[in-house]
Coordinates of C-alpha atoms in Angstrom, one line a residue:
Chain D
X16 CA -5.8 20.6 -14.4
X17 CA -8.4 21.4 -11.5
X18 CA -12.0 22.1 -13.4
X19 CA -13.9 24.4 -10.9
X20 CA -14.9 27.6 -9.5
X21 CA -12.2 27.1 -6.8
X22 CA -10.9 30.6 -4.7
X23 CA -7.2 30.3 -4.2
X24 CA -5.7 33.7 -2.7
X25 CA -4.1 33.7 0.6
X26 CA -7.1 33.7 2.6
X27 CA -8.8 30.0 1.3
X28 CA -5.2 28.4 0.8
X29 CA -4.8 29.3 5.2
X30 CA -7.9 27.8 5.5
X31 CA -7.8 24.7 3.7
X32 CA -4.1 24.4 5.4
X33 CA -5.5 24.6 8.7
X34 CA -6.9 21.3 9.6
X35 CA -2.8 20.1 9.0
X36 CA -1.7 22.5 10.3
X37 CA -3.6 21.9 14.0
X38 CA -2.4 18.0 13.1
X39 CA 1.3 19.6 12.9
X40 CA 0.5 21.9 16.2
X41 CA -1.1 19.6 18.7
X42 CA 1.4 16.7 17.8
X43 CA 4.7 18.8 17.5
X44 CA 4.0 21.8 20.2
X45 CA 1.4 20.5 22.4
X46 CA 2.7 16.8 22.9
X47 CA -0.3 15.5 21.9
X48 CA -0.2 11.6 19.9
X49 CA -1.7 11.3 16.7
X50 CA -4.7 9.3 18.4
X51 CA -6.0 12.6 19.9
X52 CA -5.0 15.2 17.4
X53 CA -6.4 14.0 14.3
X54 CA -10.0 13.5 15.5
X55 CA -9.1 17.5 16.1
X56 CA -8.0 18.1 13.0
X57 CA -10.5 16.2 11.0
X58 CA -13.2 18.4 13.2
X59 CA -11.3 21.5 11.9
X60 CA -11.3 19.7 8.6
X61 CA -14.9 19.5 8.4
X62 CA -15.7 22.7 9.5
X63 CA -14.0 24.5 7.2
X64 CA -15.7 22.4 4.4
X65 CA -18.7 23.0 5.8
X66 CA -18.8 26.7 6.4
X67 CA -15.5 28.1 3.9
X68 CA -16.0 25.2 1.0
X69 CA -19.3 24.8 0.2
X70 CA -19.0 21.6 1.0
X71 CA -23.1 19.7 1.5
X72 CA -23.0 17.2 4.7
X73 CA -24.0 14.1 1.8
X74 CA -20.6 14.6 0.2
X75 CA -18.8 14.8 3.8
X76 CA -20.9 11.6 4.7
X77 CA -19.6 9.8 1.1
X78 CA -15.9 11.1 2.4
X79 CA -16.2 9.4 5.6
X80 CA -17.7 5.6 4.2
X81 CA -14.7 6.5 2.0
X82 CA -12.2 6.8 4.4
X83 CA -13.3 4.5 6.5
X84 CA -13.1 2.2 4.2
X85 CA -9.6 3.2 2.7
X86 CA -8.9 2.5 6.9
X87 CA -10.2 -0.6 6.5
X88 CA -7.2 -1.8 4.3
X89 CA -4.4 -0.6 5.9
X90 CA -5.7 -1.9 9.8
X91 CA -5.4 -5.6 8.3
X92 CA -2.1 -5.3 7.8
X93 CA -1.6 -3.0 10.7
X94 CA -3.3 -6.0 13.2
X95 CA -2.1 -8.8 11.3
X96 CA 1.8 -7.1 11.7
X97 CA 1.5 -6.6 15.6
X98 CA -0.4 -10.7 15.6
X99 CA 2.9 -11.7 13.8
X100 CA 5.6 -9.4 15.4
X101 CA 3.9 -10.8 19.2
X102 CA 3.8 -14.7 18.2
X103 CA 7.8 -14.2 17.6
X104 CA 8.4 -12.6 20.1
X105 CA 7.0 -14.2 22.7
X106 CA 8.8 -17.3 21.2
X107 CA 11.9 -15.4 22.3
X108 CA 12.4 -15.5 18.3
X109 CA 14.1 -12.4 18.3
X110 CA 16.9 -13.4 21.0
X111 CA 18.0 -16.3 19.2
X112 CA 18.6 -13.9 15.9
X113 CA 20.8 -12.0 17.8
X114 CA 22.0 -14.8 18.8
X115 CA 22.3 -16.1 15.8
X116 CA 24.1 -13.1 14.3
X117 CA 26.8 -13.0 16.8
X118 CA 27.9 -16.8 15.7
X119 CA 28.6 -15.5 12.2
X120 CA 29.3 -12.3 12.3
X121 CA 32.4 -11.2 13.7
X122 CA 33.5 -7.7 12.8
X123 CA 31.7 -5.1 14.7
X124 CA 30.7 -3.1 12.2
X125 CA 29.3 -5.5 10.7
X126 CA 27.5 -6.9 13.4
X127 CA 26.0 -3.1 13.7
X128 CA 25.3 -2.5 10.4
X129 CA 23.3 -6.3 10.7
X130 CA 21.1 -5.9 13.0
X131 CA 21.2 -1.6 13.2
X132 CA 20.0 -1.1 9.5
X133 CA 19.5 -4.7 7.8
X134 CA 17.4 -6.2 10.6
X135 CA 15.7 -3.3 11.0
X136 CA 14.5 -2.8 7.4
X137 CA 13.6 -6.4 7.7
X138 CA 11.4 -5.7 9.8
X139 CA 9.9 -2.3 9.1
X140 CA 9.3 -4.1 5.2
X141 CA 6.9 -7.0 7.0
X142 CA 6.2 -5.0 10.7
X143 CA 6.4 -1.4 10.7
X144 CA 4.2 0.5 13.1
X145 CA 7.6 0.9 15.5
X146 CA 7.8 -2.9 16.0
X147 CA 11.6 -2.5 14.5
X148 CA 12.5 0.3 17.1
X149 CA 11.1 -2.0 19.4
X150 CA 13.0 -5.4 18.5
X151 CA 16.8 -4.0 17.4
X152 CA 17.3 -1.1 20.0
X153 CA 16.6 -3.7 23.1
X154 CA 19.6 -6.2 20.7
X155 CA 22.3 -3.0 20.4
X156 CA 21.7 -1.8 24.1
X157 CA 22.1 -5.5 24.6
X158 CA 25.7 -5.1 22.7
X159 CA 26.7 -3.0 24.6
X160 CA 25.9 0.0 22.3
X161 CA 25.5 3.5 23.9
X162 CA 21.3 3.8 25.0
X163 CA 21.5 7.5 22.5
X164 CA 22.6 5.3 19.5
X165 CA 20.9 2.0 20.0
X166 CA 18.0 4.0 19.5
X167 CA 19.2 6.3 16.4
X168 CA 21.3 3.7 14.6
X169 CA 17.9 1.9 13.7
X170 CA 16.0 4.9 13.4
X171 CA 18.5 6.5 10.4
X172 CA 18.8 2.8 9.3
X173 CA 15.5 2.1 9.0
X174 CA 13.6 5.1 7.5
X175 CA 14.6 3.7 3.9
X176 CA 12.7 0.7 4.5
X177 CA 9.6 2.5 4.8
X178 CA 8.8 3.6 1.7
X179 CA 7.8 0.3 0.8
X180 CA 7.2 -1.4 4.2
X181 CA 4.5 -3.6 5.9
X182 CA 4.0 -5.6 2.8
X183 CA 3.1 -2.7 1.5
X184 CA 0.7 -0.8 3.2
X185 CA 2.1 3.0 2.8
X186 CA 2.0 2.4 -1.0
X187 CA -2.0 0.9 -0.8
X188 CA -2.8 4.2 1.1
X189 CA -1.8 5.9 -1.5
X190 CA -2.9 4.4 -4.4
X191 CA -6.7 4.3 -2.1
X192 CA -6.4 8.0 -1.9
X193 CA -5.3 8.6 -5.7
X194 CA -5.2 7.2 -8.9
X195 CA -1.9 6.2 -10.2
X196 CA -1.5 6.9 -13.5
X197 CA 0.9 5.0 -14.1
X198 CA 2.1 2.9 -11.7
X199 CA 5.4 1.2 -13.4
X200 CA 7.2 4.4 -13.6
X201 CA 6.2 5.9 -10.3
X202 CA 7.8 2.5 -8.8
X203 CA 10.9 2.6 -10.7
X204 CA 11.2 6.7 -10.0
X205 CA 10.6 6.0 -6.4
X206 CA 13.7 3.1 -6.4
X207 CA 15.8 5.6 -7.1
X208 CA 14.6 8.3 -4.9
X209 CA 14.3 6.1 -1.6
X210 CA 18.3 4.5 -2.5
X211 CA 19.4 7.6 -2.0
X212 CA 18.2 7.2 1.6
X213 CA 19.2 3.7 1.7
X214 CA 23.1 4.2 1.1
X215 CA 22.9 7.3 3.2
X216 CA 21.0 5.5 5.6
X217 CA 23.7 2.8 5.5
X218 CA 26.9 5.2 5.9
X219 CA 25.5 7.7 8.6
X220 CA 25.7 4.4 10.5
X221 CA 29.0 3.5 9.4
X222 CA 29.8 7.3 10.0
X223 CA 28.7 7.5 13.6
X224 CA 30.2 3.9 14.3
X225 CA 33.8 5.2 14.0
X226 CA 33.8 8.2 11.3
X227 CA 36.2 8.0 8.2
X228 CA 37.7 4.6 9.7
X229 CA 34.5 3.1 9.7
X230 CA 33.2 4.3 6.5
X231 CA 36.2 3.3 4.6
X232 CA 36.0 -0.5 6.2
X233 CA 32.2 -0.3 5.3
X234 CA 32.0 1.4 2.4
X235 CA 31.6 -1.9 0.1
X236 CA 29.5 -3.9 2.1
X237 CA 27.3 -0.8 2.0
X238 CA 28.1 0.2 -2.3
X239 CA 26.9 -3.4 -2.4
X240 CA 24.2 -4.0 -0.2
X241 CA 22.5 -0.7 -1.1
X242 CA 22.5 -1.8 -5.0
X243 CA 21.0 -5.5 -4.5
X244 CA 18.1 -3.5 -2.4
X245 CA 17.9 -1.3 -5.0
X246 CA 17.6 -3.9 -7.4
X247 CA 16.0 -6.4 -6.4
X248 CA 13.2 -3.2 -5.6
X249 CA 13.9 -2.4 -9.3
X250 CA 12.6 -6.0 -11.0
X251 CA 10.2 -6.9 -8.4
X252 CA 8.1 -3.8 -7.1
X253 CA 5.9 -3.6 -10.4
X254 CA 4.6 -7.3 -9.9
X255 CA 4.7 -8.5 -5.9
X256 CA 4.8 -5.1 -4.7
X257 CA 3.7 -6.2 -0.8
X258 CA 6.9 -8.4 -0.9
X259 CA 8.9 -6.9 -2.9
X260 CA 10.5 -5.0 0.3
X261 CA 10.8 -7.8 2.0
X262 CA 12.4 -10.1 -0.5
X263 CA 14.7 -7.3 -0.8
X264 CA 15.7 -7.0 2.5
X265 CA 16.1 -11.1 3.5
X266 CA 19.0 -11.2 0.5
X267 CA 20.4 -8.0 2.4
X268 CA 21.1 -10.2 5.2
X269 CA 21.6 -13.3 2.8
X270 CA 24.4 -10.8 1.6
X271 CA 25.6 -9.1 4.8
X272 CA 26.4 -12.6 6.3
X273 CA 28.3 -14.0 2.4
X274 CA 30.5 -11.0 2.6
X275 CA 31.5 -11.6 6.5
X276 CA 33.7 -14.3 4.8
X277 CA 35.0 -12.1 2.9
X278 CA 39.0 -11.5 4.9
X279 CA 38.7 -8.0 4.2
X280 CA 35.7 -8.4 7.3
X281 CA 38.5 -10.6 9.1
X282 CA 40.9 -8.4 9.4
X283 CA 41.4 -7.2 13.2
X284 CA 42.6 -3.5 13.5
X285 CA 43.9 -2.2 16.8
X286 CA 43.1 1.4 15.3
X287 CA 39.2 1.0 15.4
X288 CA 37.3 3.8 17.3
X289 CA 35.0 2.4 19.8
X290 CA 32.7 6.1 19.7
X291 CA 28.9 4.3 20.3
X292 CA 30.3 1.1 23.1
X293 CA 29.4 1.2 26.1
X294 CA 31.3 -1.7 27.1
X295 CA 34.6 -3.0 24.8
X296 CA 32.9 -6.6 24.2
X297 CA 29.1 -7.9 23.5
X298 CA 26.9 -9.1 25.6
X299 CA 25.0 -12.0 24.1
X300 CA 21.2 -11.5 25.9
X301 CA 20.8 -14.6 27.6
X302 CA 18.6 -16.9 26.4
X303 CA 15.3 -16.1 28.0
X304 CA 13.7 -19.2 26.4
X305 CA 10.5 -19.7 28.6
X306 CA 9.5 -23.1 29.0
X307 CA 12.5 -24.5 27.5
X308 CA 14.5 -25.0 30.4
X309 CA 17.2 -27.1 29.6
X310 CA 15.9 -27.1 25.7
X311 CA 18.8 -25.9 23.3
X312 CA 18.8 -22.7 21.4
X313 CA 15.8 -21.9 19.3
X314 CA 18.5 -22.0 15.9
X315 CA 18.5 -19.2 13.5
X316 CA 16.4 -21.1 11.1
X317 CA 13.7 -21.7 13.3
X318 CA 13.8 -18.0 14.0
X319 CA 13.0 -17.0 11.0
X320 CA 10.7 -19.6 10.5
X321 CA 7.2 -17.5 11.0
X322 CA 8.7 -14.7 7.9
X323 CA 10.2 -17.3 5.9
X324 CA 6.4 -19.2 6.2
X325 CA 5.5 -15.2 5.1
X326 CA 7.2 -15.1 2.4
X327 CA 6.8 -18.4 0.5
X328 CA 3.0 -17.9 1.1
X329 CA 2.9 -14.3 -0.6
X330 CA 5.5 -15.9 -3.4
X331 CA 3.0 -18.4 -4.6
X332 CA -0.7 -16.5 -3.6
X333 CA 1.3 -13.3 -6.0
X334 CA 3.2 -15.5 -8.3
X335 CA 0.8 -18.5 -9.0
X336 CA -2.0 -16.4 -11.6
X337 CA -5.0 -19.0 -11.7
X338 CA -4.2 -19.8 -8.0
X339 CA -4.6 -15.7 -7.6
X340 CA -7.6 -15.4 -10.1
X341 CA -9.8 -18.0 -7.3
X342 CA -8.8 -16.1 -4.4
X343 CA -9.3 -12.2 -6.0
X344 CA -13.3 -13.6 -6.5
X345 CA -14.0 -13.8 -3.4
X346 CA -14.3 -9.5 -3.5
X347 CA -16.3 -6.7 -1.9
X348 CA -16.6 -3.4 -2.0
X349 CA -19.7 -0.4 -1.4
X350 CA -21.1 1.5 -3.8
X351 CA -21.0 5.4 -3.1
X352 CA -23.0 8.1 -5.0
X353 CA -21.3 10.6 -6.6
X354 CA -20.5 14.7 -4.9
X355 CA -20.5 17.8 -5.7
X356 CA -19.5 21.1 -4.0
X357 CA -21.0 24.8 -4.8
X358 CA -17.6 25.7 -6.1
X359 CA -17.5 22.7 -8.7
X360 CA -15.3 19.5 -7.2
X361 CA -16.8 16.5 -8.9
X362 CA -16.1 13.1 -7.7
X363 CA -18.3 10.3 -9.6
X364 CA -20.3 7.4 -8.4
X365 CA -18.7 4.2 -8.1
X366 CA -20.2 1.1 -7.8
X367 CA -17.8 -1.3 -6.0
X368 CA -15.2 1.1 -3.8
X369 CA -11.5 0.5 -3.9
X370 CA -12.8 -3.9 -3.4
X371 CA -11.5 -5.4 -1.2
X372 CA -9.9 -8.6 -1.5
X373 CA -9.3 -10.3 1.7
X374 CA -7.7 -13.5 0.3
X375 CA -4.9 -12.3 -1.6
X376 CA -5.0 -8.9 0.9
X377 CA -1.1 -9.3 2.7
X378 CA -3.0 -9.4 6.1
X379 CA -4.6 -12.3 5.2
X380 CA -0.6 -13.9 4.7
X381 CA 0.5 -11.9 7.4
X382 CA -2.0 -14.1 9.9
X383 CA -1.0 -17.4 8.1
X384 CA 2.0 -16.8 9.1
X385 CA 1.5 -16.0 12.3
X386 CA -1.0 -19.0 13.2
X387 CA 2.0 -21.3 11.4
X388 CA 4.7 -19.6 13.5
X389 CA 2.7 -20.2 16.5
X390 CA 2.0 -23.5 15.6
X391 CA 5.7 -24.6 15.1
X392 CA 7.1 -22.6 18.4
X393 CA 4.3 -24.5 20.2
X394 CA 4.6 -27.8 18.8
X395 CA 9.3 -27.2 19.8
X396 CA 8.0 -26.1 23.3
X397 CA 9.2 -22.6 22.8
X398 CA 6.7 -20.5 24.6
X399 CA 6.6 -20.3 28.5
X400 CA 4.0 -22.4 30.0
X401 CA 0.3 -20.6 30.4
X402 CA 1.1 -19.0 26.5
X403 CA -2.2 -18.4 25.3
X404 CA -3.1 -17.1 21.4
X405 CA -6.0 -15.4 23.6
X406 CA -3.1 -13.6 25.2
X407 CA -0.3 -12.8 22.5
X408 CA -3.5 -11.0 20.6
X409 CA -4.2 -9.2 23.0
X410 CA -0.9 -7.7 23.5
X411 CA -1.4 -7.4 19.9
X412 CA -4.1 -5.3 20.5
X413 CA -2.9 -3.4 22.9
X414 CA 0.0 -1.8 20.4
X415 CA -2.6 -2.3 17.7
X416 CA -6.1 0.0 19.2
X417 CA -4.3 3.1 19.6
X418 CA -3.2 3.2 15.8
X419 CA -6.5 1.7 14.7
X420 CA -8.8 5.1 15.5
X421 CA -5.4 8.0 14.4
X422 CA -4.9 5.5 10.9
X423 CA -9.0 5.9 10.5
X424 CA -9.3 9.6 11.7
X425 CA -6.6 11.0 9.3
X426 CA -7.7 7.7 6.6
X427 CA -11.1 10.3 7.1
X428 CA -9.5 14.1 7.5
X429 CA -7.7 13.2 3.8
X430 CA -10.9 12.0 2.4
X431 CA -12.4 14.4 3.6
X432 CA -9.9 18.0 2.4
X433 CA -9.9 16.0 -1.1
X434 CA -13.6 15.6 -1.3
X435 CA -14.2 19.0 -0.2
X436 CA -11.8 21.0 -2.5
X437 CA -9.4 21.5 0.1
X438 CA -6.2 19.7 -1.2
X439 CA -7.2 21.3 -4.8
X440 CA -6.9 24.6 -3.1
X441 CA -3.4 23.9 -1.0
X442 CA -2.0 22.6 -4.4
X443 CA -3.9 25.4 -6.6
X444 CA -2.1 27.8 -4.5
X445 CA 1.5 26.1 -3.5
X446 CA 1.5 26.0 -8.3
X447 CA 1.1 29.8 -8.4
X448 CA 3.5 30.8 -6.0
X449 CA 6.1 28.0 -6.4
X450 CA 7.9 27.5 -9.9
X451 CA 7.6 23.9 -11.2
X452 CA 11.6 23.2 -10.5
X453 CA 10.4 24.4 -7.0
X454 CA 7.5 22.2 -7.3
X455 CA 10.0 19.4 -7.3
X456 CA 12.6 20.1 -5.0
X457 CA 10.0 20.4 -2.5
X458 CA 8.0 18.2 -3.2
X459 CA 10.1 15.6 -0.8
X460 CA 9.8 17.7 2.0
X461 CA 5.9 18.2 2.2
X462 CA 5.9 14.6 2.9
X463 CA 8.6 14.7 5.6
X464 CA 6.9 16.8 6.7
X465 CA 3.6 14.6 6.7
X466 CA 5.8 11.5 8.8
X467 CA 7.0 14.1 11.3
X468 CA 4.2 14.8 12.0
X469 CA 2.0 11.7 12.0
X470 CA 5.4 9.2 12.7
X471 CA 3.6 7.3 9.3
X472 CA 4.9 7.0 5.8
X473 CA 1.3 5.6 5.2
X474 CA -0.9 8.7 6.7
X475 CA 2.4 10.8 5.0
X476 CA 0.7 9.6 2.1
X477 CA -2.7 9.8 2.3
X478 CA -2.3 13.3 3.4
X479 CA -0.5 15.0 1.4
X480 CA -0.5 12.2 -2.4
X481 CA -3.7 13.6 -3.6
X482 CA -1.9 17.3 -2.9
X483 CA 1.5 16.0 -4.9
X484 CA -1.1 15.6 -8.0
X485 CA -3.4 18.1 -8.6
X486 CA 0.0 20.5 -7.5
X487 CA 2.1 18.4 -10.7
X488 CA -0.8 18.4 -12.7
X489 CA -1.3 22.7 -11.8
X490 CA 3.1 22.6 -12.5
X491 CA 2.8 20.4 -15.6
X492 CA 5.8 18.5 -14.2
X493 CA 5.3 14.2 -14.2
X494 CA 3.3 12.8 -11.7
X495 CA 5.0 9.8 -11.6
X496 CA 8.0 11.6 -10.1
X497 CA 6.3 14.0 -7.7
X498 CA 4.8 10.8 -6.3
X499 CA 8.1 9.0 -5.9
X500 CA 9.6 12.0 -3.9
X501 CA 6.0 12.1 -1.6
X502 CA 7.0 8.1 -1.1
X503 CA 11.0 8.1 -0.9
X504 CA 10.5 11.9 1.5
X505 CA 7.6 10.5 3.7
X506 CA 10.3 7.5 4.2
X507 CA 12.7 9.4 5.2
X508 CA 10.1 12.2 7.9
X509 CA 9.9 9.0 10.3
X510 CA 13.6 9.3 11.0
X511 CA 12.6 12.3 12.8
X512 CA 9.8 12.4 14.4
X513 CA 8.9 12.1 18.1
X514 CA 6.9 9.6 18.2
X515 CA 9.1 6.8 16.7
X516 CA 12.2 8.6 18.5
X517 CA 10.1 8.5 22.2
X518 CA 9.3 5.4 21.3
X519 CA 13.0 3.8 21.0
X520 CA 13.6 5.6 23.7
X521 CA 11.1 4.3 26.0
X522 CA 12.5 0.8 25.1
X523 CA 15.9 1.4 26.0
X524 CA 14.7 2.9 29.5
X525 CA 15.3 6.4 28.7
X526 CA 12.5 8.3 27.5
X527 CA 14.9 12.0 27.7
X528 CA 16.7 10.6 25.3
X529 CA 14.0 11.7 23.0
X530 CA 15.9 15.3 22.1
X531 CA 19.7 13.9 21.7
X532 CA 18.3 11.1 19.3
X533 CA 16.4 14.3 17.1
X534 CA 19.2 16.5 17.5
X535 CA 21.4 14.1 15.3
X536 CA 19.3 12.4 13.5
X537 CA 17.4 15.9 11.9
X538 CA 20.6 17.1 10.1
X539 CA 21.1 14.2 8.8
X540 CA 17.1 13.6 7.2
X541 CA 17.2 17.3 6.3
X542 CA 20.5 16.7 4.0
X543 CA 19.4 12.7 3.2
X544 CA 16.0 15.8 1.3
X545 CA 18.4 17.9 0.1
X546 CA 20.4 14.8 -2.0
X547 CA 16.6 13.4 -2.8
X548 CA 15.3 16.4 -3.9
X549 CA 18.5 17.3 -6.3
X550 CA 18.1 13.2 -7.9
X551 CA 14.2 14.4 -8.5
X552 CA 15.8 17.5 -10.6
X553 CA 18.0 15.3 -12.2
X554 CA 15.5 12.7 -13.0
X555 CA 13.4 15.6 -14.1
X556 CA 15.5 16.9 -16.3
X557 CA 17.4 13.8 -17.5
X558 CA 14.5 11.1 -17.8
X559 CA 11.4 12.5 -18.3
X560 CA 9.3 10.9 -15.6
X561 CA 12.2 8.8 -14.7
X562 CA 11.3 5.6 -14.9
Chain A
X25 CA -14.1 4.8 31.5
X26 CA -10.6 3.2 30.7
X27 CA -8.2 4.1 27.7
X28 CA -8.5 0.6 26.1
X29 CA -12.3 1.0 26.6
X30 CA -12.3 4.4 24.7
X31 CA -10.4 2.7 22.4
X32 CA -12.3 -0.2 21.3
X33 CA -15.7 1.4 22.1
X34 CA -14.6 4.4 18.7
X35 CA -13.2 1.7 16.6
X36 CA -16.9 -0.2 17.4
X37 CA -18.4 2.9 17.2
X38 CA -16.6 3.0 13.2
X39 CA -17.2 0.1 11.9
X40 CA -21.6 1.1 12.9
X41 CA -21.1 4.8 11.6
X42 CA -19.3 3.0 8.3
X43 CA -22.2 0.1 8.0
X44 CA -25.5 3.8 8.9
X45 CA -23.1 5.3 6.1
X46 CA -23.0 3.0 3.2
X47 CA -26.4 1.8 3.9
X48 CA -28.3 5.3 4.2
X49 CA -26.4 6.3 0.7
X50 CA -27.6 3.6 -0.8
X51 CA -31.4 3.8 0.5
X52 CA -31.0 7.6 -0.8
X53 CA -32.1 8.4 3.5
X54 CA -30.2 10.8 4.8
X55 CA -31.4 10.4 8.3
X56 CA -29.1 7.1 8.0
X57 CA -26.4 8.6 6.6
X58 CA -26.4 11.2 8.8
X59 CA -26.8 8.9 12.0
X60 CA -23.4 7.3 10.3
X61 CA -22.1 11.2 10.9
X62 CA -23.0 10.9 14.6
X63 CA -21.3 7.9 15.2
X64 CA -18.2 9.0 13.3
X65 CA -18.3 12.4 15.6
X66 CA -18.7 10.2 18.8
X67 CA -15.9 7.4 18.1
X68 CA -13.8 10.8 17.2
X69 CA -14.7 12.7 20.5
X70 CA -13.9 9.0 22.3
X71 CA -10.4 8.8 20.5
X72 CA -10.0 12.0 21.5
X73 CA -10.9 11.5 25.1
X74 CA -8.1 8.6 25.4
X75 CA -5.5 12.2 25.9
X76 CA -7.2 12.5 29.8
X77 CA -7.5 8.8 30.2
X78 CA -3.6 8.0 30.0
X79 CA -2.7 8.7 26.5
X80 CA -0.2 6.2 24.8
X81 CA 1.9 6.4 21.3
X82 CA -0.4 6.6 18.4

C-alpha cells in the first residue's frame, strides 16, 4: 500500500490523469506525432506536479535526471537497431530473403504466414520501431497482396513480438521504472498472455487470407509454431532475456520451412480462395543488387548473416559467465539524492542509479553485428557504388532522431508522474472504483491504450508500469500478473496505433489506407484483449501468480 | 531552423541537461540543476517546434 497523505478524490484523479489525456488528445484527435505531443504532456505533468501535488523543484530535477538516464538505455537499442536495419537494407538483403523464401516454400498461404507473421516478428525481435512494417509491407505488395492487406497483415502478425522485441527494450524500460520483485513469475505469466496474441495473430492472418478454408489449412502450422514460440520464450526469457524473442522467432522461421516440406502443404486445392491478392501469381522482386551488376543474387544465408552474428554475439556474451563478469566491470550510474513531496511521496537516495553496463548491453551487440554485416556485404560487393558507412548511419539517424526526443519526453513524463505521486493517485483512484477482478481484467486494456497512443510498447510500459504495480498492490492482486497483463496489452496495442498504420500505409505508397487498416485491426485487438483478460483472470484464480 | 536541426539541437540539449542536473544535485548547487531544468525545457520546446517544421512520425 502507498504510505502518504495523498488526497484521492475525483478532482485529484482527474488532475493526475490530465497529462495522459492531453497526450492522447493530441495524438488521436489532433493528429500530432509523439515527438511533438509528448513535450506538451510532460509540461502538463510537471505543472500539475508542482502546483497540485506539492512537488518541490528539486524532485522535478531528480525525476528529470533519472528520466533522461532511463531514456539512454532505450535509445542505445533504438539507434544501433536502425543502423543494423540500414546496413542490411542498403545491401538489398531483404530482397534476397524474399527470393529465398519463395524458392523454399511453394504454398501461398504459408508464404503469407512466413512474411506477415514470422518474418515481421523476427525483425520486431531485433529492430522494431517501425522497421518490420517498413520491410514486410513492400515485400507483400511485391507478392501481389492488396495494399490494405500488405499493411494490415504484418501489423496484426507482428504485434505480439513487441512484448520482448527490440532485444528486450520494452521489458528493460519496464524494469527501469518499476522494481520487478519476481521477474521469473512475471515473465512466465507474460509468456502465457502474449502467446494468446501470437496464436490469435496467426489465425487472423489465415482468416483474412481465405476464411475457414485457410483456417483449416493453416491451423496445424500456426498451432505448432505458436507452441514453439511460447515454449522457447518460457524457457529462455528468465536467463537470456534480450535474445529470447530473437531465438524463438528464428526457430519459428526454421519450423515454417520444415513444415513446408510436409505433403499437407504441397497439395494443390482448386477451392483455394483468393481474397487478398490483386494478381494471380506472386511477382518475385527484381534483384536490385546495386553495385553487383552481373554478380549472382545474394544467398539467403548471406542475407541473414548480420542477424546470425547478432545471435552468436549475444549468446556468447550472455551465457559465458566469466566473460560476462569481466565485461560487466565496465559500469556507470549517476547518484541521485532522496526526494519527498508535500504529500509524503518519498523516493530514496541512490549511489548509482540504474547502472549502465555498455559492454553487455544489447545496443553493443547490435552495433557489432551491424559492423560485421557491413564488412561482409562490402567485401562481397553488395552495396551500390559510393555507399559509405556515414551514409547508412545518416539514414538511420533520420529514422532515430524523432524517436530520440519522443522516447526522452515520455521517460521524463513517466518519472515526473511517478516522483510527484500522480501515478499513485491514478492507481489508488482506479482501485477505489474497481474490484480486484475488474482491475485485473482491465490491466491489459490500460496498457493497450498506452501503446495505441504512443505506438510503442516500450513507452506504454514506462507510462503505465508504475500504475500497474501500485494498482495491483492497492487491490491485493499479484503484481507479476498485473505487469504480465501490461506487457501483453502493450504489445497488442501496437496493432491499432494510428502512427504505425500510417507508417505502413506510407511504405506501400497510399497514406489514405490508415482508416481501412484500423477498422479491421481494432476488432482483432479488442477481441484479443478480451481473451487476454479472461486468461489473466484464469491465471489469478487457478495459478495464483500465474507462473 | 530545419526539422533535422531542431531534433539534433533537442538531443544535444538533453545530454547537456543530464550533465547539469547530475552534477548540480551531487554538489547541492541549485543554480546548476536549475540550469539543467531550463535545458530540458528548451529541448522539449525544440522537439515541439518540429511540428511546425515539417513533422514526421515520431
